[in-house]
Amino acid sequence: MDGLLALYIFMLAAFTGYEIIAKVPVILHTPLMSGSNFIHGVVVVGAMLVLGMAETPLQQAIGFFAVALGAANAAGGYVVTERMLAMFKKKENGQ
Amino acid sequence: MTAPFYVQGAWFVGAALFIFGLKGMSSPASARRGIVIAGYGMLLAIAATFLIPGLQNIGLIALALVIGGGGAWISAQKVKMTDMPQMVAIYNGMGGGAAAAIAAVEFAKGDMHGLVATTLATLGALIGAVSFTGSCVAWAKLQGVLKKAYRLPAQNAVNVLLALISVGLGLAVIALAPQQPELVIAFFIVALVLGLIVTLPIGGADMPVVISLFNAFTGLAVGFEGYVLGNPALIIAGIVVGAAGTLLTQLMAKAMNRPISNILFTPLVASGPGE
């Protein structure tokens, strides 16, 4: 990828992340941490790409490990965030 | 292997859904909808990746997805509500480990193009590995497996020394790339040990802030490996989380009325074992 183009993506993504969090209420800190934990679970796609290109048994083994870890990050992150927010919503309704 | 336009398009939509989802999660009213939107983005990005022509080891990929994803899905459903923070820690650590493992495969292939890609791969590997072992320690502490804060004599000096060694090894990996297996292995070992040593003296009460910091670390590592793989969706998701996580870490530290440097570098006895 064009290095300078990537630098622009880095910059815009960093601003986006900053702006999204800037005015968030304290009660949402933990669910947001969990939610952003889920989002970097997209690393599983990168892991699928390297395993999909792996040639030697060593590369396959590390790639397999990477896909399994990435998938756990995504799946676990989703369930934990969903459960946190479900509880949070119930509390809101009860009040 | 370049992805065709429909896969690139699906990744693009996935990245957009992540940002929409995260935005939704930043307000109480739309938080629940936000995670569901981001979830669809993830499914789309994963499903599209299977459509890349010439993708090898598809059976292995599917098996790893089922083992890792299925295992985490079931364990996350079962865990008690009070045990959630350590689950966030361990899943975050796994993401960091995945980013480091991606870099390891790229090193093993030895076909990285250019100084920028090699540097970002190494940096992502370092950050991802630290996040991996650090998050495992955070999990162990909150789970009650590790009961006390282990503090080395001259802890801060040891931290700095280990960090310098890992950076030095990283620079050597970059300078001598490719094909230096012993050097790469030594680099990974020191980076993993660094994560352990830095996190061990931190008390349980400070762990949420530390987990948030490692969450930002994993985001950055994912973003950097995204550059190496030429995948903008990984860059965007990773860097958005890296920036959001950094700010979130500062906000959490502020809410506890402690500067982040205090939590990381001078874990004195008073702030030691949290519970």
mmCIF file of N, CA and C in Angstrom, chain B residues 67-139:
data_model
loop_
_atom_site.group_PDB
_atom_site.id
_atom_site.type_symbol
_atom_site.label_atom_id
_atom_site.label_comp_id
_atom_site.label_asym_id
_atom_site.label_seq_id
_atom_site.Cartn_x
_atom_site.Cartn_y
_atom_site.Cartn_z
ATOM 1 N N ILE B 67 -12.892 -23.479 16.683
ATOM 2 C CA ILE B 67 -12.301 -23.721 18.008
ATOM 3 C C ILE B 67 -12.208 -22.419 18.806
ATOM 4 N N GLY B 68 -11.565 -21.403 18.202
ATOM 5 C CA GLY B 68 -11.361 -20.139 18.913
ATOM 6 C C GLY B 68 -12.665 -19.403 19.153
ATOM 7 N N GLY B 69 -13.423 -19.211 18.074
ATOM 8 C CA GLY B 69 -14.661 -18.449 18.175
ATOM 9 C C GLY B 69 -15.707 -19.162 18.998
ATOM 10 N N GLY B 70 -15.895 -20.457 18.718
ATOM 11 C CA GLY B 70 -16.899 -21.235 19.445
ATOM 12 C C GLY B 70 -16.567 -21.331 20.920
ATOM 13 N N GLY B 71 -15.300 -21.612 21.222
ATOM 14 C CA GLY B 71 -14.878 -21.734 22.618
ATOM 15 C C GLY B 71 -15.130 -20.451 23.389
ATOM 16 N N ALA B 72 -14.743 -19.319 22.771
ATOM 17 C CA ALA B 72 -14.916 -18.028 23.451
ATOM 18 C C ALA B 72 -16.397 -17.687 23.578
ATOM 19 N N TRP B 73 -17.173 -18.013 22.537
ATOM 20 C CA TRP B 73 -18.616 -17.705 22.564
ATOM 21 C C TRP B 73 -19.282 -18.402 23.747
ATOM 22 N N ILE B 74 -18.979 -19.697 23.905
ATOM 23 C CA ILE B 74 -19.605 -20.472 24.968
ATOM 24 C C ILE B 74 -19.115 -20.013 26.344
ATOM 25 N N SER B 75 -17.790 -19.814 26.490
ATOM 26 C CA SER B 75 -17.269 -19.432 27.806
ATOM 27 C C SER B 75 -17.760 -18.037 28.191
ATOM 28 N N ALA B 76 -17.903 -17.139 27.204
ATOM 29 C CA ALA B 76 -18.372 -15.780 27.528
ATOM 30 C C ALA B 76 -19.839 -15.783 27.948
ATOM 31 N N GLN B 77 -20.633 -16.758 27.428
ATOM 32 C CA GLN B 77 -22.034 -16.855 27.837
ATOM 33 C C GLN B 77 -22.148 -17.318 29.290
ATOM 34 N N LYS B 78 -21.215 -18.198 29.686
ATOM 35 C CA LYS B 78 -21.339 -18.851 30.987
ATOM 36 C C LYS B 78 -20.824 -17.996 32.134
ATOM 37 N N VAL B 79 -19.898 -17.058 31.820
ATOM 38 C CA VAL B 79 -19.189 -16.390 32.898
ATOM 39 C C VAL B 79 -20.130 -15.497 33.711
ATOM 40 N N LYS B 80 -19.828 -15.384 35.005
ATOM 41 C CA LYS B 80 -20.668 -14.564 35.875
ATOM 42 C C LYS B 80 -20.471 -13.088 35.568
ATOM 43 N N MET B 81 -21.514 -12.303 35.802
ATOM 44 C CA MET B 81 -21.466 -10.875 35.497
ATOM 45 C C MET B 81 -20.301 -10.177 36.225
ATOM 46 N N THR B 82 -20.017 -10.612 37.445
ATOM 47 C CA THR B 82 -18.957 -9.966 38.218
ATOM 48 C C THR B 82 -17.569 -10.312 37.687
ATOM 49 N N ASP B 83 -17.487 -11.370 36.869
ATOM 50 C CA ASP B 83 -16.185 -11.780 36.340
ATOM 51 C C ASP B 83 -15.903 -11.200 34.962
ATOM 52 N N MET B 84 -16.760 -10.260 34.514
ATOM 53 C CA MET B 84 -16.610 -9.708 33.169
ATOM 54 C C MET B 84 -15.264 -9.020 32.898
ATOM 55 N N PRO B 85 -14.763 -8.181 33.849
ATOM 56 C CA PRO B 85 -13.535 -7.439 33.517
ATOM 57 C C PRO B 85 -12.375 -8.353 33.104
ATOM 58 N N GLN B 86 -12.197 -9.476 33.826
ATOM 59 C CA GLN B 86 -11.074 -10.348 33.439
ATOM 60 C C GLN B 86 -11.326 -11.026 32.099
ATOM 61 N N MET B 87 -12.614 -11.230 31.745
ATOM 62 C CA MET B 87 -12.890 -11.799 30.417
ATOM 63 C C MET B 87 -12.508 -10.809 29.319
ATOM 64 N N VAL B 88 -12.820 -9.516 29.542
ATOM 65 C CA VAL B 88 -12.381 -8.500 28.574
ATOM 66 C C VAL B 88 -10.862 -8.562 28.438
ATOM 67 N N ALA B 89 -10.176 -8.690 29.590
ATOM 68 C CA ALA B 89 -8.708 -8.738 29.572
ATOM 69 C C ALA B 89 -8.210 -9.905 28.737
ATOM 70 N N ILE B 90 -8.766 -11.087 28.961
ATOM 71 C CA ILE B 90 -8.211 -12.270 28.285
ATOM 72 C C ILE B 90 -8.528 -12.235 26.783
ATOM 73 N N TYR B 91 -9.716 -11.769 26.405
ATOM 74 C CA TYR B 91 -10.022 -11.689 24.963
ATOM 75 C C TYR B 91 -9.165 -10.627 24.291
ATOM 76 N N ASN B 92 -8.916 -9.538 25.015
ATOM 77 C CA ASN B 92 -8.035 -8.508 24.482
ATOM 78 C C ASN B 92 -6.625 -9.056 24.298
ATOM 79 N N GLY B 93 -6.148 -9.806 25.285
ATOM 80 C CA GLY B 93 -4.819 -10.406 25.171
ATOM 81 C C GLY B 93 -4.730 -11.324 23.966
ATOM 82 N N MET B 94 -5.796 -12.068 23.717
ATOM 83 C CA MET B 94 -5.803 -12.971 22.562
ATOM 84 C C MET B 94 -5.682 -12.185 21.255
ATOM 85 N N GLY B 95 -6.369 -11.030 21.185
ATOM 86 C CA GLY B 95 -6.243 -10.188 20.001
ATOM 87 C C GLY B 95 -4.806 -9.717 19.808
ATOM 88 N N GLY B 96 -4.163 -9.310 20.910
ATOM 89 C CA GLY B 96 -2.763 -8.897 20.836
ATOM 90 C C GLY B 96 -1.880 -10.048 20.390
ATOM 91 N N GLY B 97 -2.158 -11.239 20.936
ATOM 92 C CA GLY B 97 -1.401 -12.428 20.533
ATOM 93 C C GLY B 97 -1.583 -12.726 19.054
ATOM 94 N N ALA B 98 -2.811 -12.542 18.552
ATOM 95 C CA ALA B 98 -3.076 -12.782 17.131
ATOM 96 C C ALA B 98 -2.272 -11.814 16.270
ATOM 97 N N ALA B 99 -2.226 -10.528 16.686
ATOM 98 C CA ALA B 99 -1.464 -9.539 15.921
ATOM 99 C C ALA B 99 0.019 -9.907 15.901
ATOM 100 N N ALA B 100 0.549 -10.311 17.077
ATOM 101 C CA ALA B 100 1.961 -10.704 17.148
ATOM 102 C C ALA B 100 2.213 -11.942 16.284
ATOM 103 N N ALA B 101 1.257 -12.893 16.288
ATOM 104 C CA ALA B 101 1.432 -14.117 15.501
ATOM 105 C C ALA B 101 1.405 -13.815 14.000
ATOM 106 N N ILE B 102 0.581 -12.840 13.593
ATOM 107 C CA ILE B 102 0.572 -12.431 12.179
ATOM 108 C C ILE B 102 1.965 -11.945 11.785
ATOM 109 N N ALA B 103 2.559 -11.106 12.649
ATOM 110 C CA ALA B 103 3.916 -10.620 12.368
ATOM 111 C C ALA B 103 4.902 -11.788 12.309
ATOM 112 N N ALA B 104 4.727 -12.768 13.215
ATOM 113 C CA ALA B 104 5.637 -13.917 13.246
ATOM 114 C C ALA B 104 5.587 -14.687 11.929
ATOM 115 N N VAL B 105 4.377 -14.875 11.383
ATOM 116 C CA VAL B 105 4.262 -15.576 10.096
ATOM 117 C C VAL B 105 4.938 -14.767 8.994
ATOM 118 N N GLU B 106 4.745 -13.446 9.021
ATOM 119 C CA GLU B 106 5.382 -12.602 7.998
ATOM 120 C C GLU B 106 6.902 -12.690 8.094
ATOM 121 N N PHE B 107 7.416 -12.716 9.332
ATOM 122 C CA PHE B 107 8.874 -12.873 9.497
ATOM 123 C C PHE B 107 9.319 -14.227 8.962
ATOM 124 N N ALA B 108 8.535 -15.284 9.263
ATOM 125 C CA ALA B 108 8.907 -16.631 8.832
ATOM 126 C C ALA B 108 8.917 -16.728 7.305
ATOM 127 N N LYS B 109 7.986 -16.015 6.667
ATOM 128 C CA LYS B 109 7.971 -16.025 5.193
ATOM 129 C C LYS B 109 9.144 -15.236 4.630
ATOM 130 N N GLY B 110 9.541 -14.176 5.362
ATOM 131 C CA GLY B 110 10.698 -13.387 4.957
ATOM 132 C C GLY B 110 10.509 -12.632 3.661
ATOM 133 N N ASP B 111 9.277 -12.282 3.332
ATOM 134 C CA ASP B 111 9.080 -11.549 2.072
ATOM 135 C C ASP B 111 8.410 -10.201 2.308
ATOM 136 N N MET B 112 8.814 -9.556 3.424
ATOM 137 C CA MET B 112 8.215 -8.266 3.696
ATOM 138 C C MET B 112 8.822 -7.195 2.795
ATOM 139 N N HIS B 113 7.983 -6.294 2.318
ATOM 140 C CA HIS B 113 8.450 -5.329 1.336
ATOM 141 C C HIS B 113 8.725 -3.986 1.980
ATOM 142 N N GLY B 114 9.987 -3.605 2.001
ATOM 143 C CA GLY B 114 10.328 -2.244 2.373
ATOM 144 C C GLY B 114 10.517 -2.027 3.867
ATOM 145 N N LEU B 115 11.179 -0.932 4.173
ATOM 146 C CA LEU B 115 11.531 -0.592 5.546
ATOM 147 C C LEU B 115 10.291 -0.268 6.374
ATOM 148 N N VAL B 116 9.330 0.453 5.773
ATOM 149 C CA VAL B 116 8.150 0.875 6.532
ATOM 150 C C VAL B 116 7.357 -0.349 6.993
ATOM 151 N N ALA B 117 7.137 -1.294 6.056
ATOM 152 C CA ALA B 117 6.369 -2.493 6.406
ATOM 153 C C ALA B 117 7.083 -3.298 7.489
ATOM 154 N N THR B 118 8.399 -3.472 7.346
ATOM 155 C CA THR B 118 9.151 -4.239 8.343
ATOM 156 C C THR B 118 9.104 -3.554 9.704
ATOM 157 N N THR B 119 9.249 -2.231 9.699
ATOM 158 C CA THR B 119 9.232 -1.490 10.970
ATOM 159 C C THR B 119 7.870 -1.619 11.655
ATOM 160 N N LEU B 120 6.793 -1.414 10.871
ATOM 161 C CA LEU B 120 5.463 -1.488 11.481
ATOM 162 C C LEU B 120 5.143 -2.913 11.932
ATOM 163 N N ALA B 121 5.597 -3.908 11.167
ATOM 164 C CA ALA B 121 5.376 -5.296 11.581
ATOM 165 C C ALA B 121 6.061 -5.573 12.913
ATOM 166 N N THR B 122 7.308 -5.065 13.048
ATOM 167 C CA THR B 122 8.064 -5.286 14.285
ATOM 168 C C THR B 122 7.422 -4.553 15.455
ATOM 169 N N LEU B 123 7.023 -3.301 15.206
ATOM 170 C CA LEU B 123 6.384 -2.507 16.256
ATOM 171 C C LEU B 123 5.070 -3.163 16.696
ATOM 172 N N GLY B 124 4.287 -3.606 15.711
ATOM 173 C CA GLY B 124 3.027 -4.281 16.024
ATOM 174 C C GLY B 124 3.262 -5.563 16.806
ATOM 175 N N ALA B 125 4.323 -6.282 16.442
ATOM 176 C CA ALA B 125 4.655 -7.522 17.149
ATOM 177 C C ALA B 125 5.013 -7.234 18.598
ATOM 178 N N LEU B 126 5.808 -6.187 18.814
ATOM 179 C CA LEU B 126 6.235 -5.820 20.176
ATOM 180 C C LEU B 126 5.023 -5.443 21.027
ATOM 181 N N ILE B 127 4.200 -4.537 20.488
ATOM 182 C CA ILE B 127 3.033 -4.060 21.243
ATOM 183 C C ILE B 127 2.044 -5.206 21.474
ATOM 184 N N GLY B 128 1.823 -6.010 20.423
ATOM 185 C CA GLY B 128 0.881 -7.123 20.542
ATOM 186 C C GLY B 128 1.342 -8.148 21.568
ATOM 187 N N ALA B 129 2.649 -8.446 21.570
ATOM 188 C CA ALA B 129 3.175 -9.452 22.507
ATOM 189 C C ALA B 129 3.077 -8.951 23.944
ATOM 190 N N VAL B 130 3.404 -7.666 24.163
ATOM 191 C CA VAL B 130 3.291 -7.086 25.505
ATOM 192 C C VAL B 130 1.832 -7.138 25.968
ATOM 193 N N SER B 131 0.924 -6.783 25.053
ATOM 194 C CA SER B 131 -0.496 -6.809 25.382
ATOM 195 C C SER B 131 -0.964 -8.224 25.712
ATOM 196 N N PHE B 132 -0.421 -9.200 24.996
ATOM 197 C CA PHE B 132 -0.798 -10.608 25.211
ATOM 198 C C PHE B 132 -0.452 -11.073 26.623
ATOM 199 N N THR B 133 0.835 -11.007 26.993
ATOM 200 C CA THR B 133 1.217 -11.501 28.322
ATOM 201 C C THR B 133 0.700 -10.583 29.426
ATOM 202 N N GLY B 134 0.697 -9.264 29.164
ATOM 203 C CA GLY B 134 0.193 -8.332 30.163
ATOM 204 C C GLY B 134 -1.271 -8.596 30.484
ATOM 205 N N SER B 135 -2.064 -8.844 29.439
ATOM 206 C CA SER B 135 -3.484 -9.115 29.648
ATOM 207 C C SER B 135 -3.698 -10.444 30.361
ATOM 208 N N CYS B 136 -2.816 -11.421 30.073
ATOM 209 C CA CYS B 136 -2.927 -12.706 30.774
ATOM 210 C C CYS B 136 -2.688 -12.516 32.274
ATOM 211 N N VAL B 137 -1.701 -11.670 32.628
ATOM 212 C CA VAL B 137 -1.451 -11.380 34.039
ATOM 213 C C VAL B 137 -2.663 -10.670 34.650
ATOM 214 N N ALA B 138 -3.218 -9.695 33.899
ATOM 215 C CA ALA B 138 -4.396 -8.971 34.385
ATOM 216 C C ALA B 138 -5.545 -9.940 34.647
ATOM 217 N N TRP B 139 -5.744 -10.885 33.716
ATOM 218 C CA TRP B 139 -6.776 -11.894 33.903
ATOM 219 C C TRP B 139 -6.515 -12.702 35.175
#
